[in-house]
Short mmCIF file of C-alpha atoms in Angstrom, two decimals:
data_model
loop_
_atom_site.label_atom_id
_atom_site.label_comp_id
_atom_site.label_asym_id
_atom_site.label_seq_id
_atom_site.Cartn_x
_atom_site.Cartn_y
_atom_site.Cartn_z
CA UNK A 103 23.62 34.75 22.57
CA UNK A 104 20.66 33.30 20.71
CA UNK A 105 20.22 29.58 20.13
CA UNK A 106 17.55 27.40 18.60
CA UNK A 107 15.71 24.13 19.28
CA UNK A 108 15.90 21.81 21.88
CA UNK A 109 15.57 20.16 25.28
CA UNK A 110 18.69 22.07 26.37
CA UNK A 111 17.19 24.10 29.21
CA UNK A 112 20.50 24.55 31.09
CA UNK A 113 21.51 27.09 28.45
CA UNK A 114 19.03 29.61 29.76
CA UNK A 115 19.93 28.98 33.40
CA UNK A 116 23.71 28.89 33.02
CA UNK A 117 24.17 31.78 30.59
CA UNK A 118 22.37 34.92 31.80
CA UNK A 119 22.26 36.50 28.33
CA UNK A 120 21.14 33.38 26.46
CA UNK A 121 17.85 33.35 24.64
CA UNK A 122 16.46 29.99 23.52
CA UNK A 123 13.91 29.63 20.74
CA UNK A 124 12.33 26.19 20.42
CA UNK A 125 10.84 25.18 17.07
CA UNK A 126 8.39 22.27 17.05
CA UNK A 127 6.60 20.50 14.19
CA UNK A 128 3.42 19.95 16.20
CA UNK A 129 1.22 22.93 17.21
CA UNK A 130 1.65 21.82 20.84
CA UNK A 131 4.75 21.44 23.04
CA UNK A 132 6.17 18.62 25.18
CA UNK A 133 6.86 16.06 22.46
CA UNK A 134 7.52 12.59 23.86
CA UNK A 135 6.12 13.53 27.29
CA UNK A 136 2.75 14.30 25.70
CA UNK A 137 2.68 11.67 22.98
CA UNK A 138 4.90 8.84 24.25
CA UNK A 139 4.32 8.46 28.00
CA UNK A 140 1.64 5.90 28.85
CA UNK A 141 -1.66 7.65 29.73
CA UNK A 142 -1.87 5.76 33.04
CA UNK A 143 1.54 7.14 34.12
CA UNK A 144 0.66 10.81 34.75
CA UNK A 145 3.44 11.25 37.32
CA UNK A 146 6.05 10.89 34.55
CA UNK A 147 4.64 14.05 32.94
CA UNK A 148 5.65 16.31 35.83
CA UNK A 149 8.59 17.54 33.74
CA UNK A 150 5.97 19.60 31.89
CA UNK A 151 5.85 21.92 34.91
CA UNK A 152 9.58 22.61 34.65
CA UNK A 153 9.33 23.34 30.95
CA UNK A 154 6.37 25.68 31.51
CA UNK A 155 8.34 27.68 34.08
CA UNK A 156 11.20 27.99 31.59
CA UNK A 157 8.83 29.06 28.81
CA UNK A 158 7.55 31.85 31.07
CA UNK A 159 11.06 33.10 31.84
CA UNK A 160 11.19 35.70 29.08
CA UNK A 161 14.38 34.22 27.65
CA UNK A 162 12.79 31.15 26.12
CA UNK A 163 10.19 31.10 23.35
CA UNK A 164 8.21 28.22 21.87
CA UNK A 165 7.22 28.26 18.20
CA UNK A 166 5.00 25.34 17.25
CA UNK A 167 3.54 24.40 13.87
CA UNK A 168 6.98 24.91 12.30
CA UNK A 169 8.61 21.92 10.62
CA UNK A 170 12.37 22.30 10.33
CA UNK A 171 13.54 21.04 6.95
CA UNK A 172 10.22 21.97 5.29
CA UNK A 173 9.03 25.36 6.59
CA UNK A 174 12.53 26.58 7.39
CA UNK A 175 15.90 25.03 6.58
CA UNK A 176 18.78 24.35 8.94
CA UNK A 177 21.11 26.71 6.99
CA UNK A 178 18.51 29.48 7.44
CA UNK A 179 18.44 28.79 11.18
CA UNK A 180 22.23 28.81 11.35
CA UNK A 181 22.27 32.20 9.65
CA UNK A 182 19.79 33.61 12.17
CA UNK A 183 21.25 32.12 15.37
CA UNK A 184 24.61 31.75 17.03
CA UNK A 185 24.01 28.04 17.58
CA UNK A 186 21.43 25.45 16.56
CA UNK A 187 20.68 22.25 18.49
CA UNK A 188 18.77 19.45 16.75
CA UNK A 189 16.79 17.39 19.25
CA UNK A 190 13.97 15.91 17.21
CA UNK A 191 14.21 12.34 18.47
CA UNK A 192 13.36 9.18 16.54
CA UNK A 193 10.19 9.70 14.54
CA UNK A 194 10.16 6.38 12.71
CA UNK A 195 10.02 2.70 13.65
CA UNK A 196 12.28 -0.10 12.46
CA UNK A 197 10.54 -2.29 9.93
CA UNK A 198 10.40 -6.05 10.47
CA UNK A 199 11.30 -6.68 6.83
CA UNK A 200 9.47 -10.00 6.73
CA UNK A 201 6.70 -11.30 4.44
CA UNK A 202 3.18 -10.34 5.51
CA UNK A 203 4.24 -7.18 7.35
CA UNK A 204 1.88 -5.14 5.16
CA UNK A 205 -1.24 -7.15 6.11
CA UNK A 206 -4.14 -5.47 7.93
CA UNK A 207 -3.84 -6.29 11.62
CA UNK A 208 -0.11 -5.44 11.67
CA UNK A 209 1.12 -2.07 12.88
CA UNK A 210 4.00 -0.56 14.78
CA UNK A 211 3.84 -0.15 18.53
CA UNK A 212 4.93 3.43 17.91
CA UNK A 213 1.78 4.12 15.88
CA UNK A 214 -0.38 2.33 18.47
CA UNK A 215 1.09 4.44 21.28
CA UNK A 216 0.60 7.57 19.17
CA UNK A 217 -3.02 6.57 18.59
CA UNK A 218 -4.01 6.23 22.25
CA UNK A 219 -1.92 9.28 23.21
CA UNK A 220 -3.46 11.59 20.60
CA UNK A 221 -0.51 12.05 18.22
CA UNK A 222 -2.16 13.79 15.23
CA UNK A 223 -0.52 11.60 12.58
CA UNK A 224 -1.94 8.44 14.23
CA UNK A 225 -5.43 9.68 15.10
CA UNK A 226 -7.08 7.63 12.33
CA UNK A 227 -5.27 4.35 13.03
CA UNK A 228 -8.44 2.44 14.08
CA UNK A 229 -6.82 -0.79 15.36
CA UNK A 230 -9.06 -3.86 15.23
CA UNK A 231 -9.19 -5.33 18.76
CA UNK A 232 -11.83 -7.95 18.00
CA UNK A 233 -9.35 -10.82 18.25
CA UNK A 234 -8.56 -13.00 21.28
CA UNK A 235 -4.76 -12.90 21.04
CA UNK A 236 -2.23 -10.16 20.26
CA UNK A 237 1.49 -10.63 19.65
CA UNK A 238 3.98 -7.87 20.38
CA UNK A 239 7.34 -8.36 18.73
CA UNK A 240 9.84 -6.87 21.17
CA UNK A 241 10.53 -6.94 24.88
CA UNK A 242 11.21 -3.34 25.87
CA UNK A 243 9.34 -0.77 27.96
CA UNK A 244 7.20 0.31 24.99
CA UNK A 245 6.14 -3.32 24.45
CA UNK A 246 5.14 -3.62 28.11
CA UNK A 247 3.26 -0.30 27.98
CA UNK A 248 1.27 -1.49 24.97
CA UNK A 249 0.55 -4.88 26.58
CA UNK A 250 -0.61 -3.18 29.77
CA UNK A 251 -2.95 -0.83 27.91
CA UNK A 252 -4.38 -3.75 25.89
CA UNK A 253 -5.03 -5.84 29.00
CA UNK A 254 -6.13 -3.20 31.51
CA UNK A 255 -9.78 -4.01 32.36
CA UNK A 256 -12.21 -1.33 31.13
CA UNK A 257 -13.44 -0.79 34.69
CA UNK A 258 -9.88 0.01 35.77
CA UNK A 259 -9.60 2.59 33.00
CA UNK A 260 -12.90 4.05 34.20
CA UNK A 261 -11.50 4.23 37.74
CA UNK A 262 -8.49 6.14 36.43
CA UNK A 263 -10.91 8.53 34.76
CA UNK A 264 -12.77 9.12 38.01
CA UNK A 265 -9.46 9.92 39.72
CA UNK A 266 -8.47 12.20 36.80
CA UNK A 267 -5.35 10.07 36.32
CA UNK A 268 -5.46 9.45 32.59
CA UNK A 269 -5.55 11.63 29.50
CA UNK A 270 -6.11 8.75 27.09
CA UNK A 271 -8.06 9.98 24.09
CA UNK A 272 -11.83 9.58 23.89
CA UNK A 273 -11.57 7.59 20.64
CA UNK A 274 -8.99 5.17 22.06
CA UNK A 275 -10.97 4.66 25.25
CA UNK A 276 -14.05 3.79 23.23
CA UNK A 277 -12.18 1.15 21.23
CA UNK A 278 -10.49 -0.31 24.33
CA UNK A 279 -13.85 -0.63 26.08
CA UNK A 280 -14.97 -2.95 23.29
CA UNK A 281 -11.67 -4.88 23.06
CA UNK A 282 -11.85 -8.68 23.01
CA UNK A 283 -8.11 -9.18 23.49
CA UNK A 284 -7.56 -11.65 26.34
CA UNK A 285 -3.98 -12.81 25.78
CA UNK A 286 -0.85 -10.87 24.82
CA UNK A 287 2.46 -12.51 23.97
CA UNK A 288 5.67 -10.48 24.01
CA UNK A 289 8.23 -12.15 21.76
CA UNK A 290 12.02 -11.70 21.94
CA UNK A 291 14.81 -13.33 19.95
CA UNK A 292 17.09 -13.61 22.99
CA UNK A 293 16.57 -14.71 26.60
CA UNK A 294 15.60 -13.40 30.05
CA UNK A 295 19.03 -11.82 30.61
CA UNK A 296 18.62 -9.65 27.52
CA UNK A 297 15.14 -8.14 28.01
CA UNK A 298 15.11 -4.37 27.46
CA UNK A 299 12.38 -3.35 29.91
CA UNK A 300 13.00 -2.09 33.44
CA UNK A 301 11.94 -3.52 36.78
CA UNK A 302 9.33 -0.83 37.48
CA UNK A 303 7.41 -1.65 34.31
CA UNK A 304 7.76 -5.40 34.89
CA UNK A 305 6.48 -5.16 38.46
CA UNK A 306 3.49 -3.14 37.29
CA UNK A 307 2.75 -5.76 34.64
CA UNK A 308 2.97 -8.64 37.11
CA UNK A 309 0.49 -6.87 39.40
CA UNK A 310 -1.89 -5.81 36.62
CA UNK A 311 -5.51 -6.24 37.81
CA UNK A 312 -7.39 -9.06 36.11
CA UNK A 313 -4.30 -10.47 34.37
CA UNK A 314 -1.87 -13.29 35.11
CA UNK A 315 1.69 -13.82 33.86
CA UNK A 316 2.69 -16.86 31.78
CA UNK A 317 6.40 -17.67 32.00
CA UNK A 318 7.98 -21.01 31.07
CA UNK A 319 10.30 -22.20 33.90
CA UNK A 320 12.42 -24.00 31.27
CA UNK A 321 13.53 -20.61 29.93
CA UNK A 322 15.17 -19.88 33.28
CA UNK A 323 17.19 -23.07 33.81
CA UNK A 324 20.71 -22.30 35.03
CA UNK A 325 19.97 -18.59 35.28
CA UNK A 326 20.52 -18.40 39.05
CA UNK A 327 24.27 -18.91 38.61
CA UNK A 328 24.56 -16.62 35.60
CA UNK A 329 23.09 -13.56 37.34
CA UNK A 330 25.66 -13.50 40.16
CA UNK A 331 28.08 -11.36 38.13
CA UNK A 332 25.66 -9.08 36.27
CA UNK A 333 25.13 -5.42 37.29
CA UNK A 334 22.69 -4.88 40.16
CA UNK A 335 19.75 -3.41 38.13
CA UNK A 336 19.89 -6.34 35.71
CA UNK A 337 20.25 -8.80 38.59
CA UNK A 338 17.17 -7.45 40.40
CA UNK A 339 15.13 -7.51 37.20
CA UNK A 340 16.14 -11.09 36.37
CA UNK A 341 15.51 -12.27 39.94
CA UNK A 342 11.96 -10.91 39.72
CA UNK A 343 11.42 -12.74 36.44
CA UNK A 344 12.90 -15.90 37.94
CA UNK A 345 10.66 -15.77 41.02
CA UNK A 346 7.57 -15.13 38.92
CA UNK A 347 8.39 -18.06 36.63
CA UNK A 348 9.49 -20.66 39.15
CA UNK A 349 8.14 -19.92 42.64
CA UNK A 350 4.70 -20.96 43.82
CA UNK A 351 2.70 -17.82 44.59
CA UNK A 352 1.17 -17.28 48.02
CA UNK A 353 -2.53 -17.99 48.60
CA UNK A 354 -3.69 -14.44 47.88
CA UNK A 355 -1.67 -14.10 44.68
CA UNK A 356 -2.63 -17.61 43.57
CA UNK A 357 -6.31 -16.74 44.00
CA UNK A 358 -5.84 -13.50 42.08
CA UNK A 359 -4.20 -15.29 39.16
CA UNK A 360 -6.79 -18.07 39.15
CA UNK A 361 -9.62 -15.54 38.82
CA UNK A 362 -7.87 -13.48 36.11
CA UNK A 363 -9.70 -13.43 32.79
CA UNK A 364 -6.69 -12.12 30.87
CA UNK A 365 -3.06 -13.21 30.53
CA UNK A 366 0.28 -12.06 29.20
CA UNK A 367 3.44 -14.00 28.57
CA UNK A 368 7.05 -13.66 27.48
CA UNK A 369 8.18 -15.90 24.62
CA UNK A 370 11.97 -16.05 24.59
CA UNK A 371 14.37 -17.35 21.93
CA UNK A 372 11.98 -16.63 19.06
CA UNK A 373 12.61 -14.52 15.95
CA UNK A 374 9.77 -13.49 13.57
CA UNK A 375 10.07 -14.85 10.04
CA UNK A 376 6.65 -14.19 8.54
CA UNK A 377 3.25 -12.76 9.39
CA UNK A 378 0.80 -15.49 8.49
CA UNK A 379 -2.34 -14.48 6.54
CA UNK A 380 -5.88 -15.56 7.29
CA UNK A 381 -7.37 -18.22 4.92
CA UNK A 382 -8.82 -15.50 2.70
CA UNK A 383 -5.50 -13.65 2.74
CA UNK A 384 -7.13 -10.43 3.89
CA UNK A 385 -5.55 -9.97 7.33
CA UNK A 386 -2.99 -11.23 9.83
CA UNK A 387 -3.75 -14.55 11.52
CA UNK A 388 -0.45 -15.43 13.20
CA UNK A 389 3.32 -15.13 13.24
CA UNK A 390 5.83 -17.76 12.14
CA UNK A 391 8.76 -17.77 14.55
CA UNK A 392 12.24 -19.23 14.21
CA UNK A 393 13.46 -20.87 17.41
CA UNK A 394 16.84 -19.44 18.39
CA UNK A 395 19.71 -20.12 20.75
CA UNK A 396 22.36 -17.80 22.14
CA UNK A 397 25.99 -17.66 21.06
CA UNK A 398 28.75 -15.53 22.56
CA UNK A 399 29.03 -13.91 25.97
CA UNK A 400 28.29 -10.51 27.45
CA UNK A 401 27.61 -7.70 24.98
CA UNK A 402 28.56 -10.03 22.10
CA UNK A 403 25.67 -12.41 22.83
CA UNK A 404 23.55 -12.95 19.73
CA UNK A 405 20.62 -15.12 18.76
CA UNK A 406 21.13 -17.66 15.99
CA UNK A 407 18.41 -19.87 14.46
CA UNK A 408 18.30 -23.55 15.42
CA UNK A 409 16.37 -24.56 12.30
CA UNK A 410 13.13 -25.19 14.21
CA UNK A 411 10.00 -23.16 13.53
CA UNK A 412 6.70 -22.62 15.32
CA UNK A 413 3.52 -20.74 14.48
CA UNK A 414 1.85 -18.46 17.01
CA UNK A 415 -1.80 -17.71 16.12
CA UNK A 416 -3.06 -14.18 16.74
CA UNK A 417 -5.27 -11.51 15.21
CA UNK A 418 -3.11 -8.47 16.01
CA UNK A 419 0.64 -8.03 15.50
CA UNK A 420 2.42 -5.01 16.97
CA UNK A 421 6.03 -4.42 16.05
CA UNK A 422 8.18 -2.98 18.84
CA UNK A 423 11.68 -3.78 17.62
CA UNK A 424 13.06 -0.27 17.81
CA UNK A 425 12.87 3.32 16.67
CA UNK A 426 15.01 5.26 14.24
CA UNK A 427 15.58 8.90 13.41
CA UNK A 428 15.12 10.47 10.00
CA UNK A 429 17.37 13.00 8.29
CA UNK A 430 15.92 16.46 8.87
CA UNK A 431 17.69 18.53 6.21
CA UNK A 432 20.08 17.75 3.32
CA UNK A 433 22.66 20.10 4.84
CA UNK A 434 22.93 18.02 8.03
CA UNK A 435 25.21 14.94 8.02
CA UNK A 436 23.25 11.75 8.72
CA UNK A 437 24.26 8.13 9.27
CA UNK A 438 21.34 6.22 7.75
CA UNK A 439 22.73 2.88 8.96
CA UNK A 440 22.81 3.91 12.64
CA UNK A 441 19.99 6.43 12.34
CA UNK A 442 21.93 9.24 14.05
CA UNK A 443 23.60 12.55 13.24
CA UNK A 444 27.38 11.91 13.35
CA UNK A 445 28.70 13.90 16.30
CA UNK A 446 31.37 14.15 18.96
CA UNK A 447 29.82 14.79 22.40
CA UNK A 448 26.88 16.49 20.72
CA UNK A 449 28.92 18.61 18.30
CA UNK A 450 27.79 17.76 14.75
CA UNK A 451 30.84 16.67 12.80
CA UNK A 452 32.25 19.22 10.33
CA UNK A 453 29.45 21.75 10.99
CA UNK A 454 30.59 24.37 13.57
CA UNK A 455 27.77 25.84 15.62
CA UNK A 456 25.45 22.88 15.00
CA UNK A 457 24.69 20.45 17.83
CA UNK A 458 22.42 17.50 18.54
CA UNK A 459 21.01 15.79 21.61
CA UNK A 460 18.78 12.86 22.55
CA UNK A 461 17.99 9.88 20.35
CA UNK A 462 19.09 11.61 17.14
CA UNK A 463 22.49 12.02 18.83
CA UNK A 464 23.09 8.56 20.31
CA UNK A 465 20.35 6.26 19.05
CA UNK A 466 16.98 5.17 20.48
CA UNK A 467 17.97 3.92 23.93
CA UNK A 468 17.14 5.07 27.43
CA UNK A 469 14.17 6.73 29.10
CA UNK A 470 13.17 10.39 29.49
CA UNK A 471 15.61 10.95 32.36
CA UNK A 472 18.45 9.53 30.24
CA UNK A 473 17.61 11.89 27.41
CA UNK A 474 17.45 14.87 29.76
CA UNK A 475 20.91 14.08 31.11
CA UNK A 476 22.18 13.73 27.56
CA UNK A 477 20.75 17.13 26.60
CA UNK A 478 22.48 18.71 29.61
CA UNK A 479 25.81 17.35 28.30
CA UNK A 480 25.19 18.82 24.84
CA UNK A 481 24.34 22.13 26.46
CA UNK A 482 27.64 22.06 28.33
CA UNK A 483 29.52 21.49 25.08
CA UNK A 484 27.77 24.46 23.49
CA UNK A 485 28.64 26.70 26.43
CA UNK A 486 32.26 25.51 26.30
CA UNK A 487 32.44 26.45 22.63
CA UNK A 488 30.93 29.84 23.36
CA UNK A 489 33.53 30.52 26.06
CA UNK A 490 36.31 29.36 23.73
CA UNK A 491 35.19 31.79 21.02
CA UNK A 492 34.19 29.04 18.60
CA UNK A 493 30.69 30.45 17.95
CA UNK A 494 29.93 33.49 15.77
CA UNK A 495 30.43 36.83 17.50
CA UNK A 496 28.24 39.87 17.18
CA UNK A 497 24.43 40.09 17.10
CA UNK A 498 22.22 37.66 15.23
CA UNK A 499 18.60 38.44 14.27
CA UNK A 500 17.15 35.24 15.74
CA UNK A 501 13.38 34.81 15.53
CA UNK A 502 12.84 38.15 13.75
CA UNK A 503 14.56 36.76 10.64
CA UNK A 504 12.82 33.40 10.85
CA UNK A 505 9.42 35.01 11.41
CA UNK A 506 9.84 36.98 8.17
CA UNK A 507 10.70 33.79 6.29
CA UNK A 508 7.76 31.89 7.75
CA UNK A 509 5.36 34.72 7.01
CA UNK A 510 6.50 34.82 3.38
CA UNK A 511 5.81 31.07 3.17
CA UNK A 512 2.35 31.26 4.72
CA UNK A 513 3.35 29.49 7.95
CA UNK A 514 1.64 30.68 11.16
CA UNK A 515 3.70 29.70 14.22
CA UNK A 516 1.94 28.80 17.47
CA UNK A 517 3.38 30.60 20.51
CA UNK A 518 3.42 29.31 24.07
CA UNK A 519 0.58 31.70 24.97
CA UNK A 520 -1.35 30.21 22.03
CA UNK A 521 -0.66 26.76 23.48
CA UNK A 522 -2.05 27.88 26.83
CA UNK A 523 -5.33 28.72 25.09
CA UNK A 524 -5.39 25.22 23.60
CA UNK A 525 -4.45 23.82 27.01
CA UNK A 526 -7.43 25.59 28.60
CA UNK A 527 -9.70 24.20 25.89
CA UNK A 528 -8.42 20.64 26.47
CA UNK A 529 -8.91 20.96 30.24
CA UNK A 530 -12.44 22.31 29.75
CA UNK A 531 -13.34 19.43 27.44
CA UNK A 532 -11.92 16.94 29.93
CA UNK A 533 -13.99 18.25 32.81
CA UNK A 534 -17.14 16.98 31.15
CA UNK A 535 -15.85 13.40 31.31
CA UNK A 536 -13.86 13.58 34.56
CA UNK A 537 -10.51 13.56 32.77
CA UNK A 538 -7.59 15.93 33.39
CA UNK A 539 -7.95 16.92 29.73
CA UNK A 540 -9.42 15.76 26.43
CA UNK A 541 -6.58 16.12 23.95
CA UNK A 542 -7.09 17.95 20.71
CA UNK A 543 -5.81 15.61 17.99
CA UNK A 544 -6.53 17.52 14.77
CA UNK A 545 -3.93 20.23 13.97
CA UNK A 546 -6.41 22.05 11.72
CA UNK A 547 -8.92 22.26 14.57
CA UNK A 548 -6.19 23.60 16.84
CA UNK A 549 -5.30 26.32 14.34
CA UNK A 550 -8.98 27.21 13.84
CA UNK A 551 -9.43 27.59 17.59
CA UNK A 552 -6.51 30.02 17.57
CA UNK A 553 -7.91 31.95 14.61
CA UNK A 554 -4.94 31.00 12.42
#
């Protein structure tokens, strides 16, 4: 059996004749692990080792610099392979759809993360960090990651460099060294019980060197009784928020907070209505927020406006209100409202032999481990269909057919051995600055280095 694309590594391990070809738009592998994981969280990237072992197995091949839907179509892949799995994630961000969103000084958290992580499409972002206050609209893990990177003291980043524990790009590090941002507000339309970040990220934020938390005790009134019935992970998270907001810190922690030159805070029950322009109208100078209150219970809880408004001055606005997937090919069904490929347990509806996994399957929720588990489930469905005789029988040409198509279109795929040459170059460049690597961020430079 030959299959194509995707985070579905169990296929190779559970079917001894399976061959998996992975097509990737970027010239380099690892996707979200390379471009989405915070650069000060290197331990999260250990999954790269597992993927590398799989890529060396002889039954798995990586083909980078190939954009499905542009360089090769999904119908062409389906002709060449017994099964195709689409696992291309959520490449876009949800727009705020409010006045002033287009002003300089406003960008998506997704683009900001891509910028400091070396995502080629964001390498020229050049965020202006000359302001005192930044506002992040959203209260998820990405919002906390961005706040932490903005507020991490330059000397702490330098310490991470000395320990070879960050692969943040050289350009981003230079800008962050000169940053004047001292306060970051994370704004959410609902309350403490509805935050989308996890306790690990919150704890790290609370303990961030040189920064102190700002939480309004009034936001937590009556919360002690409400959390008794919530699931344990949510209860632990809310209890930590509650303690941080209402309890007097011990002498050591109080001294640490008193000496902190930077601060971050959570603004609850606020919904953005407008990005306010500077007096000359040339850039963002604040956000107008509608004060909200909660209606409903449980999953049906929603924020409704009270009629009150408040303005929050700032010089940088980062939108972190969610991601969404894009349609990859006209032949593939796509729900533009939900931003997913319609499917049943990973089987694309009405298209036999076509599967999906990850965020394009179920929407942009969960962390890397969640997505891995989800891809395992899709892989199981594919194997079930194979056993049931629902996939095409007989040989399929696989990469040989696709290679001929790509060659005729002037596309030069990047193999995993090619990536290892780029990897060696990145590591060599990093050694000069004490980093684990200095990421290549220009696809054309990568291809030149490979002689393509």
